[in-house]
């Protein structure tokens, strides 16, 4: 199985970020950096053809 990362938009990772917040089950502050243009680079993480997560730099 090939593992890879593919550049993505904030819109592409929203469902993954929502899932992450739900699993944390705590108060989250300072979470507005991702939608700010130019502040982060988003990636979808793939195992073969399946998206298995996201990364943000």
PDB file of C-alpha atoms in Angstrom:
ATOM      1  CA  UNK A   1       0.000   0.000   0.000  1.00  0.00           C
ATOM      2  CA  UNK A   2       1.376   3.388  -0.997  1.00  0.00           C
ATOM      3  CA  UNK A   3       1.245   6.201   1.578  1.00  0.00           C
ATOM      4  CA  UNK A   4       1.166   9.777   0.315  1.00  0.00           C
ATOM      5  CA  UNK A   5       0.131  13.349   1.052  1.00  0.00           C
ATOM      6  CA  UNK A   6      -1.764  15.527  -1.402  1.00  0.00           C
ATOM      7  CA  UNK A   7      -2.066  19.320  -1.169  1.00  0.00           C
ATOM      8  CA  UNK A   8      -5.611  20.320  -0.227  1.00  0.00           C
ATOM      9  CA  UNK A   9      -7.733  23.339   0.603  1.00  0.00           C
ATOM     10  CA  UNK A  10      -9.208  24.205   3.989  1.00  0.00           C
ATOM     11  CA  UNK A  11     -12.583  23.174   2.584  1.00  0.00           C
ATOM     12  CA  UNK A  12     -11.180  19.697   1.773  1.00  0.00           C
ATOM     13  CA  UNK A  13     -10.148  19.067   5.399  1.00  0.00           C
ATOM     14  CA  UNK A  14     -13.187  20.535   7.205  1.00  0.00           C
ATOM     15  CA  UNK A  15     -14.870  17.187   7.887  1.00  0.00           C
ATOM     16  CA  UNK A  16     -11.586  15.822   9.279  1.00  0.00           C
ATOM     17  CA  UNK A  17     -11.118  18.878  11.524  1.00  0.00           C
ATOM     18  CA  UNK A  18     -14.702  18.565  12.790  1.00  0.00           C
ATOM     19  CA  UNK A  19     -14.117  14.898  13.627  1.00  0.00           C
ATOM     20  CA  UNK A  20     -10.884  15.778  15.456  1.00  0.00           C
ATOM     21  CA  UNK A  21     -12.658  18.435  17.556  1.00  0.00           C
ATOM     22  CA  UNK A  22     -15.450  16.010  18.423  1.00  0.00           C
ATOM     23  CA  UNK A  23     -13.003  13.294  19.511  1.00  0.00           C
ATOM     24  CA  UNK A  24     -11.050  15.770  21.706  1.00  0.00           C
ATOM     25  CA  UNK A  25     -14.245  16.391  23.706  1.00  0.00           C
ATOM     26  CA  UNK A  26     -12.888  19.522  25.403  1.00  0.00           C
ATOM     27  CA  UNK A  27     -12.939  23.297  25.152  1.00  0.00           C
ATOM     28  CA  UNK A  28     -10.921  24.478  22.158  1.00  0.00           C
ATOM     29  CA  UNK A  29      -9.439  27.970  21.945  1.00  0.00           C
ATOM     30  CA  UNK A  30      -7.095  29.507  19.389  1.00  0.00           C
ATOM     31  CA  UNK A  31      -8.539  27.416  16.557  1.00  0.00           C
ATOM     32  CA  UNK A  32      -8.968  30.088  13.880  1.00  0.00           C
ATOM     33  CA  UNK A  33      -5.593  29.831  12.128  1.00  0.00           C
ATOM     34  CA  UNK A  34      -6.627  27.316   9.434  1.00  0.00           C
ATOM     35  CA  UNK A  35      -9.231  29.424   7.613  1.00  0.00           C
ATOM     36  CA  UNK A  36      -6.924  32.471   7.497  1.00  0.00           C
ATOM     37  CA  UNK A  37      -5.523  32.779   3.965  1.00  0.00           C
ATOM     38  CA  UNK A  38      -1.791  32.108   3.754  1.00  0.00           C
ATOM     39  CA  UNK A  39      -1.288  31.015   7.374  1.00  0.00           C
ATOM     40  CA  UNK A  40      -1.249  27.233   6.847  1.00  0.00           C
ATOM     41  CA  UNK A  41      -0.777  24.615   4.144  1.00  0.00           C
ATOM     42  CA  UNK A  42      -3.249  21.738   4.279  1.00  0.00           C
ATOM     43  CA  UNK A  43      -2.722  18.173   3.080  1.00  0.00           C
ATOM     44  CA  UNK A  44      -4.886  15.091   2.776  1.00  0.00           C
ATOM     45  CA  UNK A  45      -3.105  11.918   3.872  1.00  0.00           C
ATOM     46  CA  UNK A  46      -3.744   8.908   1.654  1.00  0.00           C
ATOM     47  CA  UNK A  47      -3.254   5.160   1.983  1.00  0.00           C
ATOM     48  CA  UNK A  48      -3.574   3.984  -1.587  1.00  0.00           C
ATOM     49  CA  UNK A  49      -6.705   5.709  -2.894  1.00  0.00           C
ATOM     50  CA  UNK A  50      -8.328   6.141   0.548  1.00  0.00           C
ATOM     51  CA  UNK A  51      -8.094   9.375   2.515  1.00  0.00           C
ATOM     52  CA  UNK A  52      -7.056   8.457   6.054  1.00  0.00           C
ATOM     53  CA  UNK A  53      -6.468  11.862   7.635  1.00  0.00           C
ATOM     54  CA  UNK A  54      -5.116  15.352   7.185  1.00  0.00           C
ATOM     55  CA  UNK A  55      -2.058  17.368   8.054  1.00  0.00           C
ATOM     56  CA  UNK A  56      -1.499  21.080   8.395  1.00  0.00           C
ATOM     57  CA  UNK A  57       1.773  22.975   8.351  1.00  0.00           C
TER      58      UNK A  57
END
